[in-house]
Coordinates of C-alpha atoms in Angstrom, one line a residue:
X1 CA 0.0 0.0 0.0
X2 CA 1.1 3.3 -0.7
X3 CA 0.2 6.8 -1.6
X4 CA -0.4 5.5 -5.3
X5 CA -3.2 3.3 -3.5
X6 CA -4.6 6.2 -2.4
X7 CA -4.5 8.3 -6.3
X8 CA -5.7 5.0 -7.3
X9 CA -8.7 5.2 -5.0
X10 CA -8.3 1.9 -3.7
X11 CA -11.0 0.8 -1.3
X12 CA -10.5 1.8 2.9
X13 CA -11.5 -0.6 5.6
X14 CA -12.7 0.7 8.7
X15 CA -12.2 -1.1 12.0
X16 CA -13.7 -0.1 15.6
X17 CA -12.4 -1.2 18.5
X18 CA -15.3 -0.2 21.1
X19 CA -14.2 -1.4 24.1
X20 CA -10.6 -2.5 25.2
X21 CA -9.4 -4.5 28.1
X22 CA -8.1 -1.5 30.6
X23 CA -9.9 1.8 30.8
X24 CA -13.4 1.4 31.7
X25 CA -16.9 3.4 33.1
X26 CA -14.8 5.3 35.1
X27 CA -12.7 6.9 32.2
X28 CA -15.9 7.6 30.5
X29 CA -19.3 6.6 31.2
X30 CA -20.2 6.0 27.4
X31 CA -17.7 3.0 26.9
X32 CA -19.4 -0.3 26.4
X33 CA -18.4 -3.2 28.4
X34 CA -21.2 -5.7 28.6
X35 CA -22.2 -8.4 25.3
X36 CA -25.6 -6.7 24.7
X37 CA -24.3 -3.0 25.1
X38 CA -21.1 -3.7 22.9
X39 CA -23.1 -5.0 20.1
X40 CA -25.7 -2.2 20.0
X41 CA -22.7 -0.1 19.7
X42 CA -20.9 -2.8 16.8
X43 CA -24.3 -1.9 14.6
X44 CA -24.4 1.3 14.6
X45 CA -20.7 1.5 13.5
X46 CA -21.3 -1.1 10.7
X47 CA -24.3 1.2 9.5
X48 CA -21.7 3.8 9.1
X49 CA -19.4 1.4 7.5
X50 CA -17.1 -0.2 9.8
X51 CA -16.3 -3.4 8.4
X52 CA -14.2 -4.9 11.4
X53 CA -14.6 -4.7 15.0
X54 CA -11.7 -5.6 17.3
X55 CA -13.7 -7.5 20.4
X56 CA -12.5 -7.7 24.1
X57 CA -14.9 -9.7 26.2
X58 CA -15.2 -8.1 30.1
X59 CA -17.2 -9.9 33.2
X60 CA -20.2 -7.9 35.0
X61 CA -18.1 -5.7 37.2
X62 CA -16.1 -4.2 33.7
X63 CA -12.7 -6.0 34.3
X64 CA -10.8 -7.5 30.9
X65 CA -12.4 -11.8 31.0
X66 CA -11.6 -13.2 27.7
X67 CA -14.3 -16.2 28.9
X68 CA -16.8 -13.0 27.7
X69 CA -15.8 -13.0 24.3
X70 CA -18.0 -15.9 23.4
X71 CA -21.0 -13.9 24.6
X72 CA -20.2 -11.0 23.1
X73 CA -19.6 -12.8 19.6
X74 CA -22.7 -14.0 19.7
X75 CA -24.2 -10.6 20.8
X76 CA -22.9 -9.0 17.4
X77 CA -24.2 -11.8 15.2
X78 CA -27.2 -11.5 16.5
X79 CA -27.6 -7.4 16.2
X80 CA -25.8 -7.0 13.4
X81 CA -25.4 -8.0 9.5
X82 CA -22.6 -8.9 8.2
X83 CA -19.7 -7.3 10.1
X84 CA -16.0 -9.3 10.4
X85 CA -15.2 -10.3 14.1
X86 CA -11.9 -10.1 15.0
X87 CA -11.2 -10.9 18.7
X88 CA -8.4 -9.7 20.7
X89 CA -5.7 -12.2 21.5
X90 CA -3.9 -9.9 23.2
X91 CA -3.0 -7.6 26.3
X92 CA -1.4 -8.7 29.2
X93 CA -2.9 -12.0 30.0
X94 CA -1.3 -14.8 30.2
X95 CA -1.2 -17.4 27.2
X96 CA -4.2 -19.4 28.0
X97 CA -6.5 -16.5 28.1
X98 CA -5.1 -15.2 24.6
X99 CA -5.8 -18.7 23.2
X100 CA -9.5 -18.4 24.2
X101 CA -9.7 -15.6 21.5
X102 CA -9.6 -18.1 18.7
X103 CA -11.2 -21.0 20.4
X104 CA -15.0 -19.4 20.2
X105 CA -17.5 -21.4 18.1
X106 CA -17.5 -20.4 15.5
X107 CA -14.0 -19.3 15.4
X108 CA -13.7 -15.8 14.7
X109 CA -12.9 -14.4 10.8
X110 CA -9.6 -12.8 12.8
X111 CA -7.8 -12.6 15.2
X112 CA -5.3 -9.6 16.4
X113 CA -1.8 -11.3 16.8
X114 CA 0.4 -9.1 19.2
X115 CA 4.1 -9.1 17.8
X116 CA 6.0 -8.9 20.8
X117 CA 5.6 -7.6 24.8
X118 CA 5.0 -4.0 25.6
X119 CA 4.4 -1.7 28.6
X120 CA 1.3 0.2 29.5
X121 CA 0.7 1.9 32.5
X122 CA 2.7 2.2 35.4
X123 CA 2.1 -1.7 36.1
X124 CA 1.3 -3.3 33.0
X125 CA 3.7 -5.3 30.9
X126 CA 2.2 -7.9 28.3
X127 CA 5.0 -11.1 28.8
X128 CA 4.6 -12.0 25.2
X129 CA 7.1 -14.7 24.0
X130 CA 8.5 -15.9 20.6
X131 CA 7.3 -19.2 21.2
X132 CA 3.5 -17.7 22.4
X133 CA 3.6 -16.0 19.1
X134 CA 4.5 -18.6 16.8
X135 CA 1.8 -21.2 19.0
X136 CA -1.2 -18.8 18.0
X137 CA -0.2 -18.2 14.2
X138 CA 0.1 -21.6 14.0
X139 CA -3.6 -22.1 15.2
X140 CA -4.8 -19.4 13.0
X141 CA -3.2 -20.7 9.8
X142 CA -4.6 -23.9 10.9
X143 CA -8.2 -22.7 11.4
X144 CA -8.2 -20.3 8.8
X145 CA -8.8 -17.4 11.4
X146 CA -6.5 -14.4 9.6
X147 CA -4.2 -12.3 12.2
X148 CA -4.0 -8.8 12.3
X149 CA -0.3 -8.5 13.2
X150 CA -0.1 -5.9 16.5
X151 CA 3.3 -3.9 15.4
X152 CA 3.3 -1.4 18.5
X153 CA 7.2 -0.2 17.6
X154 CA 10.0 -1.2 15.1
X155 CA 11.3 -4.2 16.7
X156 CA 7.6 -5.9 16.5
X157 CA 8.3 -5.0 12.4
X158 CA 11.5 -7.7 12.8
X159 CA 9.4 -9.8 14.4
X160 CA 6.3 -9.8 11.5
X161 CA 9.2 -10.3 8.6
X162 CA 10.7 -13.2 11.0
X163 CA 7.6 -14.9 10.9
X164 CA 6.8 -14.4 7.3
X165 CA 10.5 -15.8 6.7
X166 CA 9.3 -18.6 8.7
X167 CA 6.3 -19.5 6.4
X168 CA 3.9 -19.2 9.3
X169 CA 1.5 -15.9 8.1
X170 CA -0.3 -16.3 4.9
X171 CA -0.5 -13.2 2.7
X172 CA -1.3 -10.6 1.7
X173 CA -0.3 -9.5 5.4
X174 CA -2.3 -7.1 7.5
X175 CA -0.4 -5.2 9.8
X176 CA -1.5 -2.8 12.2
X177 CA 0.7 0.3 12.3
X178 CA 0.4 1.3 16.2
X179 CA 1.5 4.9 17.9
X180 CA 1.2 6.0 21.1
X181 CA 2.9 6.3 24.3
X182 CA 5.4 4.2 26.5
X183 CA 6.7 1.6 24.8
X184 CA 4.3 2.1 21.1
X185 CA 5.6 4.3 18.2
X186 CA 5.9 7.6 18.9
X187 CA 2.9 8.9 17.5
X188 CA 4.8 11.4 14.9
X189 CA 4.1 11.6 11.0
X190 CA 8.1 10.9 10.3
X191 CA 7.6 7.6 12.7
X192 CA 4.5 6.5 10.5
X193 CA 6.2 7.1 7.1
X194 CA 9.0 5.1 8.1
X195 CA 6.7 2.3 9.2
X196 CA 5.4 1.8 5.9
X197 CA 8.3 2.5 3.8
X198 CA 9.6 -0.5 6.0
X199 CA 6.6 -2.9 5.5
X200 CA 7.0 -6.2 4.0
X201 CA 5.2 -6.9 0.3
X202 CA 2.1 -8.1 -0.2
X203 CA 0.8 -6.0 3.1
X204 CA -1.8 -4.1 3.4
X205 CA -1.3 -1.6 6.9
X206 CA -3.7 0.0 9.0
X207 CA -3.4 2.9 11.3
X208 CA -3.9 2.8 15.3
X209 CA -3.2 6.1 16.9
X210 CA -4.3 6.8 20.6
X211 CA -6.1 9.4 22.2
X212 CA -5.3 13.0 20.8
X213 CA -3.0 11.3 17.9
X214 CA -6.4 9.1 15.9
X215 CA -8.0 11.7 14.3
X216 CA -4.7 13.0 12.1
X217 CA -2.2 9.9 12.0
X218 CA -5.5 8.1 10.6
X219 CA -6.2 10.5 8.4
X220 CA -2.5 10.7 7.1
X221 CA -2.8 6.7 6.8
X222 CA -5.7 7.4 4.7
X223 CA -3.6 9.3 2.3
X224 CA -1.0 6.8 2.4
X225 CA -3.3 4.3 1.0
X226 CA -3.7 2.7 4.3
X227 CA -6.6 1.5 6.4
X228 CA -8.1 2.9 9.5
X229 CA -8.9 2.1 13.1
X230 CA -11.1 4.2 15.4
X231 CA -13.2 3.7 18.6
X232 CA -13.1 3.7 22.1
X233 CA -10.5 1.5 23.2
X234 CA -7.9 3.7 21.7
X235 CA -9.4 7.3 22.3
X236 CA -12.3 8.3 24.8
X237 CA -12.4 11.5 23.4
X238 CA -14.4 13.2 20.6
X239 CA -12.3 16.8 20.6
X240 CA -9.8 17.9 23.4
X241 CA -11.9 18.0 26.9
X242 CA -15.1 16.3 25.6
X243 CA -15.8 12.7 26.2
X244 CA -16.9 10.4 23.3
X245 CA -20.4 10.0 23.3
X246 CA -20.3 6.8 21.3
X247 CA -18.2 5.0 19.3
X248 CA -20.5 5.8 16.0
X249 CA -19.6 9.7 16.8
X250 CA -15.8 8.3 16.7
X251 CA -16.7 6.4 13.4
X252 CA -18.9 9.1 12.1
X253 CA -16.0 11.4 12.1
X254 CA -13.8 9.0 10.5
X255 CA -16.2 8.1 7.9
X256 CA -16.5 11.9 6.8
X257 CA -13.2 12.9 6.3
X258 CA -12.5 9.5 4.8
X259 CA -15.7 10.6 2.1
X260 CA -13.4 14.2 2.2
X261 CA -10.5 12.6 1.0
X262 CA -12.6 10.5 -2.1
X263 CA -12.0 7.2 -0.4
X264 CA -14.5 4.3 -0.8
X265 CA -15.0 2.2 2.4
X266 CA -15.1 -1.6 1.8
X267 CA -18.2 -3.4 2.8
X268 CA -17.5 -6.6 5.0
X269 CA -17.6 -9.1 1.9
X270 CA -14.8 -6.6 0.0
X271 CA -12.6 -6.6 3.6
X272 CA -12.9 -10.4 3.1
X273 CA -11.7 -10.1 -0.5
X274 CA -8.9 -7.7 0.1
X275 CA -7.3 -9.2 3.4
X276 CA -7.8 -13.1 1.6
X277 CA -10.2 -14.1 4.3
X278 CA -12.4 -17.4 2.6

């Protein structure tokens, strides 16, 4: 993908992450955390024309319980259409709690595929090993469950061509471009550039920026031919000292300037096409 995509007016696909597996209720009252209230918010997104969500499960009191992610599958396939589910296998849990994430029934369509540990937080460190890694992109590749590979910084990068060098990933490869603080990307248009100037072939990237840094390192991945991700679990605010009132005003946003920039967004079946999901 590059800005040629982009003159070429190659489709976009639009994920939303609603809810994550950290910040909750208390960070902002509008975040969805339980199966029924998470898929209200999925449909409204993929009216707009998110074609992905990322899905976290949580347990009644709003705490990351990747046991929920069943529940909340099941929630969006019953309130919504046609939309790709793509649950987490991720954050700091320990391997068999990531392993749950593709183990639903029916498996997901995707799976996100963290490339390596990272801290968050004062307290939080995901232990993420080579061996976890390989384990779960085995399973995918098995199941036919396509990873979104989680590059939060350029070692992560090494790691995706090591795997690819390994015949474990299947392209074309979708890689998820993160920036943010502590140990992510520094969220700066040079750092983004050099991301994807530095991608392997046959990728297609998508852009994850967090809080104040979505709205233009999106946008800027939308000119780079690139895909986008919005929604709650990466930003809980609409402009600078307003909440988010949902994550359709997050997607909403997105989809506008997206329109601005004469981009098409992909429907679900043309994400499936794109990304070589059968």
């Amino acid at each position: 993908m590059s800005y040629q995509d982009y003159l070429d007016q190659d489709k976009l696909i639009l994920t939303v992450a609603t809810t994550g597996g950290v910040h909750g209720k208390d960070a902002n009252p509008n975040l969805p955390e339980q199966p029924e209230e998470i898929a209200r918010q999925v449909r409204e997104c993929e009216k707009l024309g998110a074609a992905i969500v990322h899905v976290h499960g949580r347990d009644e009191h709003g705490e990351n319980d990747p046991e929920r992610l069943q529940a909340v599958n099941d929630a969006i396939r019953d309130h919504c259409d046609d939309i790709v589910i793509q649950n987490t296998t991720g954050g700091q849990s320990p391997y068999e709690n990531r392993v749950a994430g593709i183990r639903t029934d029916p498996p997901p369509e995707m799976a996100s595929l963290d490339m390596g540990p990272f801290n968050r937080g004062q307290h939080i460190i995901t232990e993420h090993t080579r061996n976890n890694i390989e384990s779960l992109a085995r399973e995918m590749q098995e199941k036919g469950v396509k990873p979104e590979l989680e590059v939060f910084n350029n070692g992560h990068l090494n790691e995706t061509y090591r795997l690819i060098e390994k015949d474990i990933l299947d392209p074309p490869y979708y890689i998820n471009v993160i920036l943010g603080p502590g140990t992510f990307t520094m969220p700066r248009p040079k750092n983004l550039l050099n991301m994807v100037e530095n991608l392997p072939e046959e990728s297609h990237f998508n852009v994850l920026a967090t809080g104040p840094h979505q709205l233009p390192l999106t946008t800027m991945g939308a000119l780079l031919g690139g895909h986008v991700r919005v929604g709650m679990e990466d930003n809980l605010y609409f402009e600078r000292g307003e909440p988010a009132e949902s994550n359709a005003q997050l997607v909403e946003r997105s989809v506008e300037v997206i329109d601005r920039l004469d981009r098409d967004l992909a429907t679900p079946d043309e994400a499936r096409e794109m990304l070589g999901i059968e």
